[in-house]
């Protein structure tokens, strides 16, 4: 569809949207899903399917909101995109379902003899975008364009993008809308209890990005409830005071009562907050999960009153989180068992977040888990850059995803006293697989003057772990209550400058209790074969499971950087040439990685993937490709 196509340019709708102000706000409807669920539709079912199979039920909800005083209706198309519909076998009926949703709302509006706006409701795709998922931005944009084009062609007045948790995804949806029509766009994101989006963006970042992208109205929906949304609205307006804002809060935080989902905030409470939203600068208001026609009617009654300069309601302080107790287990870790059985495992290195928000890391870890990763490696301040403690990240990944982790445990920057305390902390968090390394020097990082001393080298710490902690005592011989059950690994360079020294150090690490080794990136399998042969000649068969490092090449410049600026890495000229001549360099890098994995299988117990630039989607594709080797 041509963006300049006149049928999609609703100048009247834009005029009504721009005319909306806090003094004369535009009232939208409430929750469609809540009302359908109250009428017997299970949350697991496709609400969008009802546009075709039970249109009378959807029309009944629309009429109830119009009777409550709503001036704008959202179509029943929140999940009507190809990804979500495919889960119900409806992936080929995107256009049909969206057109039916618009037709339903239109018929109800015409029968009311009122001037009511019809907003095409567009929710997130229900899949993660790269690099935290497998869907590429252009694929997401195409899916949004497909849905929005169907909505626009059916005669909506504006587009409502709502309940997005990923800022990158909603920007793709906004871009798709601009490509297929010229309708006004409302862009709303949802926030967690810490006033960040589920992927960690602040209200400031959201306001700047959405207003900068040209949305006619921006704001917040879903989230916790009126109190939180008021707080976020005020923060967003401080950043972008010229933007037009919309709020659609949930009716508080949900709870399950007698098998049903219940929301605590009643209509009267919503009516009170409607005035506060106006005071805080909202020009468009409505309700999200848990709200009903009664909530909208209460808001209607408040909004019909003269605009009052009353002070907005203050936000209650957040409740501190409560740490869940964890009980220790004293058996071999799943990773140790898999390696003992000779299973070929796949693990992926992940960097902790730079700030306090873990959601993006968890999303990426979940995507890797779905692809078949056996575990993920949580690095500790890689490149000596400040990041969240890896113990917290490892614990949360295991707790929320039930995905095993390997904790990187550097000795650099830790005294012997701190090393032992940190080991106990990791064990208390049920983190049992540890990868003991020296760690990156602080001179290359963000804090070059930070303390860089250490009391013990990795081989020495291996001995403390296996001969002291795992037998129930600390380094001084004092009782620690009960033995730990760490499965400790070490680092290995299979293409070293000094072959004899590397083999000698590895033999000492094995003697001190190493249970596995993670290697530096392998680009020349023949040199790795040479190392294995040399070790066998000096010390006998190498029984230690070797998990081979694989660093996928991303593009020609990435290969050049590794070759010229990363010590100890040699990229074969043939790989550099293949990357430079490839039409799809990302794909070529994946092919090279899979070829390397095929060559190292005779001696490797698994692969340790190091995705470039945190492109975890690349690691996921490689893991899936391994099964075909």
C-alpha positions as CSV (number, residue, x, y, z in Angstrom):
1,X,0.0,0.0,0.0
2,X,1.3,3.4,-0.9
3,X,1.8,5.6,2.3
4,X,0.1,8.5,0.6
5,X,-3.0,6.4,-0.2
6,X,-6.0,8.7,0.7
7,X,-8.2,6.0,2.4
8,X,-5.6,5.5,5.1
9,X,-5.1,9.2,5.9
10,X,-7.7,9.9,8.6
11,X,-7.4,13.7,9.0
12,X,-10.5,13.8,11.2
13,X,-9.0,11.2,13.6
14,X,-5.7,13.1,13.7
15,X,-7.6,16.3,14.5
16,X,-9.5,14.7,17.4
17,X,-6.2,13.2,18.7
18,X,-4.4,16.4,18.6
19,X,-7.3,18.3,20.1
20,X,-7.2,16.0,23.2
21,X,-5.6,17.7,26.1
22,X,-5.4,17.1,29.9
23,X,-8.3,19.7,30.2
24,X,-10.3,17.7,27.6
25,X,-8.9,14.2,27.5
26,X,-10.0,11.5,25.1
27,X,-11.3,8.4,27.0
28,X,-10.6,4.9,25.5
29,X,-12.2,1.6,26.5
30,X,-10.9,-1.0,29.0
31,X,-9.7,-4.6,28.8
32,X,-11.1,-6.8,26.1
33,X,-9.3,-9.9,27.4
34,X,-10.6,-9.5,30.9
35,X,-14.2,-9.2,29.7
36,X,-13.9,-12.2,27.3
37,X,-12.4,-14.3,30.1
38,X,-15.3,-13.4,32.4
39,X,-17.6,-14.7,29.7
40,X,-15.9,-18.1,29.7
41,X,-13.0,-17.8,27.2
42,X,-9.8,-19.3,28.5
43,X,-6.6,-17.2,28.5
44,X,-4.9,-20.0,26.5
45,X,-7.4,-19.6,23.7
46,X,-7.1,-17.1,20.8
47,X,-9.2,-14.1,21.6
48,X,-8.6,-12.8,18.1
49,X,-10.2,-16.0,16.6
50,X,-13.5,-14.9,18.2
51,X,-13.8,-12.1,15.5
52,X,-14.7,-15.0,13.1
53,X,-16.1,-17.6,15.4
54,X,-18.1,-15.7,18.0
55,X,-18.4,-12.1,16.7
56,X,-21.5,-11.4,18.9
57,X,-19.4,-11.9,22.1
58,X,-16.8,-9.4,20.9
59,X,-19.5,-6.9,19.9
60,X,-21.2,-7.3,23.3
61,X,-17.9,-6.1,25.0
62,X,-17.6,-3.2,22.6
63,X,-21.1,-2.1,23.3
64,X,-20.6,-2.2,27.0
65,X,-17.6,0.1,26.8
66,X,-19.5,2.5,24.6
67,X,-22.4,2.5,27.0
68,X,-19.8,3.3,29.8
69,X,-18.8,6.5,27.9
70,X,-15.7,5.5,25.9
71,X,-14.9,7.8,23.0
72,X,-12.5,5.4,21.3
73,X,-12.5,1.6,20.9
74,X,-9.6,-0.8,20.4
75,X,-10.2,-3.6,17.9
76,X,-10.0,-7.2,19.2
77,X,-6.7,-7.7,17.3
78,X,-4.0,-7.4,20.0
79,X,-2.5,-10.8,19.2
80,X,-3.5,-11.0,15.5
81,X,0.0,-11.2,14.0
82,X,1.4,-14.1,12.1
83,X,3.6,-15.3,15.0
84,X,0.9,-15.4,17.7
85,X,-1.8,-16.7,15.4
86,X,0.4,-19.5,14.2
87,X,0.3,-21.0,17.7
88,X,-3.4,-21.6,17.1
89,X,-3.1,-22.8,13.5
90,X,-4.2,-19.4,12.2
91,X,-1.0,-18.0,10.8
92,X,-2.5,-17.8,7.3
93,X,-5.5,-15.8,8.4
94,X,-3.9,-12.6,9.6
95,X,-5.6,-10.3,7.2
96,X,-9.0,-12.0,7.6
97,X,-9.0,-11.8,11.4
98,X,-7.9,-8.2,11.5
99,X,-10.4,-7.1,8.9
100,X,-13.1,-8.9,10.9
101,X,-12.1,-7.2,14.1
102,X,-12.4,-3.8,12.5
103,X,-15.7,-4.6,10.9
104,X,-17.1,-5.6,14.3
105,X,-16.0,-2.4,16.0
106,X,-17.3,-0.4,13.1
107,X,-20.8,-2.0,13.2
108,X,-21.1,-1.3,16.9
109,X,-20.0,2.3,16.5
110,X,-22.5,2.9,13.7
111,X,-25.3,1.4,15.7
112,X,-24.5,3.8,18.6
113,X,-25.0,6.9,16.4
114,X,-21.9,8.5,18.1
115,X,-18.6,9.8,16.8
116,X,-16.3,7.2,18.2
117,X,-12.7,6.5,17.0
118,X,-11.7,3.0,16.0
119,X,-8.1,2.2,17.0
120,X,-6.4,-0.8,15.4
121,X,-4.9,-2.7,18.4
122,X,-1.4,-4.0,17.7
123,X,0.5,-5.9,20.4
124,X,4.0,-7.4,20.4
125,X,4.8,-10.4,18.3
126,X,5.2,-12.8,21.2
127,X,8.8,-13.6,20.1
128,X,12.1,-12.1,20.9
129,X,14.0,-10.0,18.4
130,X,17.7,-10.5,17.8
131,X,20.1,-10.3,19.6
132,X,17.9,-11.6,22.4
133,X,15.9,-13.9,20.2
134,X,15.8,-15.5,16.8
135,X,13.6,-13.0,14.8
136,X,15.5,-10.5,12.8
137,X,14.3,-6.8,12.8
138,X,13.3,-7.0,9.1
139,X,11.2,-10.1,9.9
140,X,9.5,-8.3,12.7
141,X,8.8,-5.3,10.6
142,X,7.3,-7.4,7.9
143,X,4.9,-9.1,10.4
144,X,3.8,-5.8,11.8
145,X,3.3,-4.4,8.3
146,X,1.1,-7.3,7.4
147,X,-1.2,-6.7,10.3
148,X,-1.2,-3.0,10.2
149,X,-1.9,-2.9,6.4
150,X,-5.0,-5.2,7.0
151,X,-6.2,-2.9,9.8
152,X,-5.7,0.2,7.8
153,X,-7.4,-1.2,4.7
154,X,-10.4,-2.1,6.8
155,X,-11.0,1.5,7.8
156,X,-9.5,2.1,11.3
157,X,-8.9,5.7,12.4
158,X,-5.6,5.3,14.1
159,X,-3.1,2.6,15.3
160,X,-2.5,1.7,18.9
161,X,0.8,-0.1,19.6
162,X,0.5,-1.3,23.2
163,X,2.0,-3.5,25.9
164,X,5.4,-3.6,24.3
165,X,8.3,-4.7,26.5
166,X,11.1,-4.3,23.9
167,X,11.9,-0.8,22.8
168,X,13.5,-2.1,19.6
169,X,10.4,-4.0,18.8
170,X,8.0,-1.2,19.2
171,X,10.2,1.0,17.0
172,X,10.0,-1.6,14.3
173,X,6.2,-1.6,14.6
174,X,6.2,2.2,14.3
175,X,8.4,2.0,11.3
176,X,6.1,-0.6,9.7
177,X,3.1,1.6,10.3
178,X,4.8,4.5,8.5
179,X,5.6,2.2,5.6
180,X,2.1,1.0,4.9
181,X,-0.2,3.9,5.9
182,X,-0.4,7.5,7.2
183,X,-2.6,6.9,10.2
184,X,-1.8,8.5,13.6
185,X,0.1,6.1,15.9
186,X,-0.1,5.8,19.6
187,X,2.9,3.9,21.1
188,X,2.7,2.5,24.6
189,X,5.1,0.4,26.6
190,X,4.8,-1.6,29.8
191,X,7.0,-1.4,32.9
192,X,8.0,-3.8,35.7
193,X,7.7,-3.0,39.4
194,X,11.1,-1.3,39.3
195,X,9.8,1.3,36.8
196,X,11.8,-0.2,33.9
197,X,10.6,-2.0,30.9
198,X,11.0,-5.8,31.1
199,X,14.2,-5.4,29.0
200,X,15.6,-2.7,31.2
201,X,14.8,0.6,29.5
202,X,14.0,3.6,31.7
203,X,11.0,6.0,31.3
204,X,13.5,8.6,30.1
205,X,14.8,6.3,27.3
206,X,11.3,5.3,26.3
207,X,10.0,8.8,26.1
208,X,12.9,10.1,24.1
209,X,12.9,7.2,21.6
210,X,9.1,7.1,21.0
211,X,8.7,10.8,20.7
212,X,11.8,11.1,18.6
213,X,10.4,8.4,16.3
214,X,7.4,10.6,15.6
215,X,4.5,8.8,17.3
216,X,1.5,11.1,17.7
217,X,1.0,10.0,21.3
218,X,3.2,8.0,23.6
219,X,2.8,6.5,27.1
220,X,2.3,3.6,29.4
221,X,-0.1,0.7,29.6
222,X,-0.5,-2.5,31.6
223,X,2.4,-2.4,34.2
224,X,1.4,-2.4,37.9
225,X,-1.5,-0.1,38.5
226,X,-2.6,3.6,38.5
227,X,0.0,4.6,41.2
228,X,3.0,3.3,39.3
229,X,1.8,4.6,35.9
230,X,1.3,8.0,37.4
231,X,4.8,8.0,38.7
232,X,6.2,6.9,35.3
233,X,4.1,9.4,33.4
234,X,5.5,12.3,35.5
235,X,9.0,11.1,34.8
236,X,8.4,10.8,31.1
237,X,6.9,14.3,30.9
238,X,10.0,15.8,32.6
239,X,12.0,14.5,29.7
240,X,9.7,15.2,26.8
241,X,7.2,17.8,28.0
242,X,6.0,18.5,24.4
243,X,4.8,15.0,23.7
244,X,1.2,13.9,23.9
245,X,0.7,11.2,26.5
246,X,-1.7,8.3,27.0
247,X,-2.1,6.0,30.1
248,X,-3.9,2.7,30.4
249,X,-3.2,1.1,33.8
250,X,-4.0,-2.3,35.0
251,X,-6.5,-2.6,37.8
252,X,-3.6,-3.2,40.2
253,X,-1.4,-6.3,40.5
254,X,-3.3,-9.5,39.7
255,X,-3.8,-12.5,42.1
256,X,-5.3,-15.9,41.6
257,X,-8.4,-16.6,43.6
258,X,-10.3,-19.8,43.2
259,X,-8.8,-20.5,39.8
260,X,-9.6,-17.0,38.5
261,X,-7.4,-14.0,37.9
262,X,-8.6,-11.1,40.1
263,X,-7.5,-7.5,40.2
264,X,-7.8,-5.4,43.4
265,X,-8.3,-1.9,42.0
266,X,-12.0,-1.0,41.8
267,X,-13.9,1.5,39.7
268,X,-14.0,4.2,42.4
269,X,-10.2,4.0,42.7
270,X,-9.8,4.4,39.0
271,X,-12.2,7.4,39.0
272,X,-10.0,9.2,41.5
273,X,-6.9,8.6,39.5
274,X,-8.4,9.9,36.3
275,X,-8.1,13.4,37.8
276,X,-4.5,12.7,38.8
277,X,-3.6,11.6,35.3
278,X,-5.0,14.8,33.9
279,X,-3.0,16.8,36.4
280,X,0.1,14.9,35.4
281,X,-0.4,15.7,31.7
282,X,-2.3,12.8,30.2
283,X,-4.4,13.7,27.2
284,X,-5.6,10.2,26.5
285,X,-6.7,7.7,29.1
286,X,-8.2,4.2,29.3
287,X,-7.9,0.9,31.1
288,X,-5.9,-2.3,30.6
289,X,-5.9,-5.7,32.3
290,X,-8.6,-6.1,34.9
291,X,-10.6,-3.1,34.0
292,X,-14.2,-3.3,33.0
293,X,-17.0,-1.0,31.8
294,X,-17.5,0.0,35.4
295,X,-14.0,1.3,35.6
296,X,-14.4,3.3,32.4
297,X,-17.7,4.7,33.6
298,X,-16.0,5.9,36.8
299,X,-13.3,7.6,34.8
300,X,-16.0,9.1,32.5
301,X,-17.7,10.7,35.5
302,X,-14.5,12.2,36.7
303,X,-13.4,13.5,33.3
304,X,-16.7,15.2,32.8
305,X,-16.0,17.4,35.8
306,X,-14.2,20.7,35.4
307,X,-10.5,20.4,35.3
308,X,-9.1,20.8,38.8
309,X,-5.5,21.8,39.7
310,X,-5.6,19.4,42.6
311,X,-2.2,17.9,43.5
312,X,-1.7,14.4,42.1
313,X,-1.7,11.4,44.3
314,X,1.7,10.5,45.7
315,X,3.2,7.1,44.9
316,X,3.7,4.7,47.8
317,X,7.2,3.5,48.4
318,X,8.2,0.2,46.8
319,X,8.4,-2.8,49.0
320,X,11.8,-4.4,49.3
321,X,12.2,-7.7,47.7
322,X,12.4,-10.8,49.7
323,X,15.2,-13.3,49.0
324,X,14.0,-16.9,48.6
325,X,15.9,-19.4,50.7
326,X,17.9,-22.0,48.8
327,X,18.9,-25.4,50.0
328,X,22.2,-26.9,49.1
329,X,22.6,-30.1,47.1
330,X,25.6,-32.4,47.3
331,X,25.7,-34.4,44.1
332,X,27.4,-34.2,40.8
333,X,26.1,-31.3,38.7
334,X,24.1,-32.0,35.5
335,X,27.1,-30.7,33.5
336,X,29.5,-33.1,35.3
337,X,27.1,-36.0,34.6
338,X,26.7,-35.2,30.9
339,X,30.5,-35.0,30.4
340,X,30.9,-38.2,32.4
341,X,28.5,-39.9,30.0
342,X,30.4,-38.6,27.0
343,X,27.6,-36.3,25.8
344,X,28.7,-33.5,23.4
345,X,27.6,-30.4,25.2
346,X,27.1,-26.8,24.1
347,X,27.6,-23.8,26.3
348,X,27.5,-20.0,25.5
349,X,29.4,-17.2,27.1
350,X,27.2,-14.4,28.4
351,X,28.3,-11.0,29.8
352,X,26.4,-9.7,32.8
353,X,24.5,-6.4,32.3
354,X,26.2,-3.1,33.0
355,X,23.4,-1.9,35.3
356,X,20.9,-3.4,37.6
357,X,18.4,-4.8,35.1
358,X,18.7,-8.5,34.2
359,X,15.7,-8.9,31.9
360,X,17.6,-8.8,28.6
361,X,20.1,-11.3,29.8
362,X,17.4,-13.6,30.9
363,X,15.6,-13.3,27.6
364,X,18.8,-14.2,25.7
365,X,19.5,-17.1,28.0
366,X,15.9,-18.4,27.5
367,X,16.4,-18.2,23.7
368,X,19.6,-20.2,24.0
369,X,17.9,-22.7,26.2
370,X,15.2,-23.2,23.6
371,X,17.9,-23.7,20.9
372,X,19.4,-26.6,22.9
373,X,22.2,-25.0,25.0
374,X,23.2,-27.3,27.9
375,X,24.3,-24.3,30.0
376,X,25.5,-20.7,29.8
377,X,28.8,-19.3,31.0
378,X,28.5,-16.1,33.0
379,X,31.6,-14.0,32.7
380,X,33.1,-11.9,35.5
381,X,33.9,-8.3,34.4
382,X,35.0,-9.3,30.9
383,X,37.7,-7.0,29.5
384,X,38.0,-5.6,33.1
385,X,34.8,-3.6,32.5
386,X,32.4,-3.0,35.4
387,X,29.3,-5.2,35.3
388,X,26.8,-6.8,37.6
389,X,28.2,-9.6,39.8
390,X,28.1,-12.8,37.9
391,X,26.9,-14.8,40.9
392,X,23.7,-12.8,40.9
393,X,23.2,-13.4,37.2
394,X,24.0,-17.1,37.4
395,X,21.6,-17.5,40.3
396,X,18.8,-15.7,38.5
397,X,19.3,-17.7,35.3
398,X,19.1,-21.0,37.2
399,X,16.2,-19.9,39.4
400,X,14.0,-18.4,36.7
401,X,14.9,-20.6,33.7
402,X,16.1,-23.8,35.3
403,X,19.1,-23.5,33.0
404,X,22.4,-24.6,34.4
405,X,25.3,-22.1,34.5
406,X,29.1,-22.0,34.7
407,X,30.4,-19.2,36.8
408,X,33.6,-17.5,35.7
409,X,35.7,-17.1,38.8
410,X,38.9,-15.0,38.4
411,X,41.6,-14.9,41.0
412,X,42.9,-11.5,40.0
413,X,41.8,-8.6,42.3
414,X,40.8,-11.0,45.1
415,X,42.7,-11.7,48.4
416,X,42.7,-15.3,49.7
417,X,40.2,-14.2,52.3
418,X,37.8,-12.8,49.7
419,X,38.2,-15.7,47.4
420,X,37.0,-18.1,50.0
421,X,34.1,-15.9,51.0
422,X,33.0,-15.6,47.4
423,X,33.1,-19.3,46.9
424,X,30.8,-19.8,49.9
425,X,28.5,-17.1,48.4
426,X,28.4,-18.9,45.1
427,X,27.6,-22.2,46.7
428,X,24.8,-20.7,48.8
429,X,23.2,-19.5,45.6
430,X,23.3,-23.0,44.2
431,X,26.0,-22.1,41.6
432,X,28.2,-25.2,41.5
433,X,30.0,-25.2,38.1
434,X,32.9,-22.7,38.3
435,X,35.5,-21.9,35.7
436,X,38.7,-20.7,37.5
437,X,40.8,-18.3,35.6
438,X,43.3,-15.5,36.2
439,X,41.0,-12.8,34.8
440,X,41.6,-9.7,32.7
441,X,44.1,-7.1,34.0
442,X,42.5,-3.9,35.2
443,X,44.9,-1.9,33.1
444,X,42.8,-2.6,30.0
445,X,39.4,-1.8,31.5
446,X,37.4,1.1,32.8
447,X,39.3,1.4,36.1
448,X,43.0,1.0,35.2
449,X,44.1,2.1,38.7
450,X,41.9,-0.4,40.5
451,X,43.6,-3.0,42.7
452,X,45.0,-5.8,40.5
453,X,46.7,-7.9,43.1
454,X,46.0,-11.6,43.8
455,X,47.1,-14.1,46.5
456,X,46.6,-17.2,44.5
457,X,46.9,-18.4,40.9
458,X,44.2,-20.5,39.2
459,X,45.9,-23.9,39.7
460,X,46.3,-23.1,43.4
461,X,42.6,-22.2,43.7
462,X,41.6,-25.4,42.0
463,X,43.4,-27.2,44.8
464,X,41.7,-25.2,47.5
465,X,38.3,-26.0,45.9
466,X,38.8,-29.7,45.4
467,X,41.0,-30.6,48.4
468,X,39.6,-28.2,51.0
469,X,36.1,-26.8,50.3
470,X,34.8,-30.0,48.7
471,X,36.0,-31.9,51.8
472,X,34.5,-29.5,54.3
473,X,37.3,-27.2,55.3
474,X,38.8,-23.8,54.3
475,X,42.4,-23.2,53.3
476,X,43.4,-22.9,57.0
477,X,41.8,-26.2,57.9
478,X,38.8,-24.7,59.7
479,X,35.5,-26.5,59.5
480,X,33.0,-24.9,57.1
481,X,30.1,-26.9,58.3
482,X,29.6,-29.3,55.3
483,X,31.5,-30.0,52.2
484,X,30.8,-28.0,49.1
485,X,30.0,-29.7,45.7
486,X,31.8,-27.6,43.2
487,X,32.6,-28.9,39.7
488,X,35.7,-26.8,38.8
489,X,37.1,-26.2,35.4
490,X,40.2,-24.5,34.1
491,X,41.4,-22.5,31.0
492,X,43.5,-23.9,28.2
493,X,45.2,-22.4,25.1
494,X,45.4,-25.1,22.4
495,X,47.5,-23.0,20.1
496,X,50.1,-21.6,22.6
497,X,53.4,-19.9,21.8
498,X,55.1,-22.2,24.3
499,X,53.7,-25.7,23.8
500,X,55.7,-27.3,26.6
501,X,54.7,-24.7,29.2
502,X,51.0,-24.9,28.4
503,X,51.0,-28.7,28.6
504,X,52.9,-28.5,31.9
505,X,50.5,-26.0,33.5
506,X,47.5,-28.1,32.3
507,X,49.0,-31.2,33.9
508,X,49.3,-29.3,37.2
509,X,45.7,-28.1,36.9
510,X,44.5,-31.7,36.4
511,X,46.5,-32.9,39.3
512,X,44.9,-30.2,41.5
513,X,41.4,-31.3,40.6
514,X,40.2,-29.7,37.3
515,X,37.1,-31.5,36.1
516,X,37.0,-29.9,32.6
517,X,38.7,-27.3,30.5
518,X,37.4,-24.4,28.4
519,X,39.7,-23.5,25.6
520,X,40.6,-20.3,23.9
521,X,39.0,-19.9,20.4
522,X,40.0,-22.6,18.0
523,X,40.6,-21.4,14.5
524,X,43.2,-24.0,13.5
525,X,42.1,-27.5,14.5
526,X,45.5,-28.9,13.3
527,X,47.3,-26.9,16.0
528,X,44.8,-28.3,18.6
529,X,45.6,-31.8,17.4
530,X,49.3,-31.0,17.8
531,X,48.7,-29.9,21.4
532,X,46.8,-33.1,22.3
533,X,49.5,-35.2,20.7
534,X,52.3,-33.4,22.6
535,X,50.4,-33.8,25.9
536,X,49.9,-37.5,25.3
537,X,53.6,-37.9,24.6
538,X,54.7,-36.1,27.8
539,X,52.0,-37.1,30.3
540,X,49.9,-39.9,28.9
541,X,46.3,-39.8,27.5
542,X,44.4,-36.6,28.1
543,X,41.2,-37.7,29.9
544,X,40.1,-34.2,30.9
545,X,36.9,-33.2,29.0
546,X,38.0,-30.3,26.7
547,X,35.2,-27.9,25.7
548,X,36.5,-26.2,22.6
549,X,36.1,-22.4,22.3
550,X,34.4,-21.3,19.1
551,X,34.2,-17.6,18.3
552,X,32.0,-17.0,15.2
553,X,33.2,-14.4,12.8
554,X,30.6,-11.7,12.3
555,X,32.0,-9.8,9.2
556,X,35.2,-8.9,7.5
557,X,36.1,-6.1,9.9
558,X,35.5,-8.4,12.9
559,X,37.9,-11.0,11.4
560,X,40.5,-8.3,10.7
561,X,40.2,-7.0,14.3
562,X,40.7,-10.5,15.8
563,X,43.7,-11.1,13.5
564,X,45.4,-7.8,14.2
565,X,44.4,-6.7,17.6
566,X,43.6,-9.7,19.8
567,X,46.8,-11.4,21.1
568,X,47.1,-15.1,20.6
569,X,44.4,-15.3,17.8
570,X,45.4,-16.3,14.3
571,X,42.7,-16.3,11.7
572,X,43.6,-18.5,8.7
573,X,43.8,-16.4,5.5
574,X,41.1,-18.6,3.8
575,X,38.6,-17.6,6.4
576,X,39.4,-13.9,6.0
577,X,39.0,-14.3,2.3
578,X,35.7,-16.2,2.7
579,X,34.3,-13.5,4.9
580,X,35.3,-10.6,2.6
581,X,33.8,-12.2,-0.5
582,X,30.6,-13.5,1.1
583,X,27.3,-11.8,0.2
584,X,26.0,-12.6,3.7
585,X,28.9,-12.3,6.0
586,X,27.0,-13.2,9.1
587,X,25.8,-16.4,7.5
588,X,29.3,-17.2,6.3
589,X,30.6,-16.8,9.8
590,X,28.1,-19.4,11.1
591,X,29.1,-21.8,8.3
592,X,32.8,-21.5,9.3
593,X,31.9,-22.1,12.9
594,X,30.0,-25.3,12.1
595,X,32.9,-26.5,9.9
596,X,35.3,-25.9,12.8
597,X,33.1,-27.8,15.2
598,X,33.0,-30.7,12.8
599,X,36.8,-30.8,12.7
600,X,37.3,-30.7,16.5
601,X,34.7,-33.4,17.4
602,X,37.3,-36.2,17.6
603,X,38.8,-34.7,20.7
604,X,36.3,-32.2,22.0
605,X,33.7,-32.9,24.7
606,X,31.7,-30.0,23.6
607,X,31.7,-26.4,22.3
608,X,32.1,-23.1,24.2
609,X,30.5,-20.5,22.0
610,X,31.6,-16.9,22.3
611,X,29.1,-14.9,20.3
612,X,30.5,-11.6,18.9
613,X,28.9,-8.4,20.1
614,X,26.5,-10.3,22.3
615,X,24.7,-11.7,19.2
616,X,23.2,-14.6,21.1
617,X,21.0,-15.4,18.1
618,X,24.1,-16.4,16.2
619,X,25.0,-18.8,19.0
620,X,21.5,-20.3,18.9
621,X,21.7,-20.9,15.2
622,X,25.1,-22.7,15.6
623,X,23.7,-24.9,18.4
624,X,20.8,-25.9,16.2
625,X,23.2,-26.5,13.4
626,X,25.4,-28.8,15.5
627,X,22.7,-31.5,15.5
628,X,23.0,-31.7,11.7
629,X,26.8,-32.3,11.7
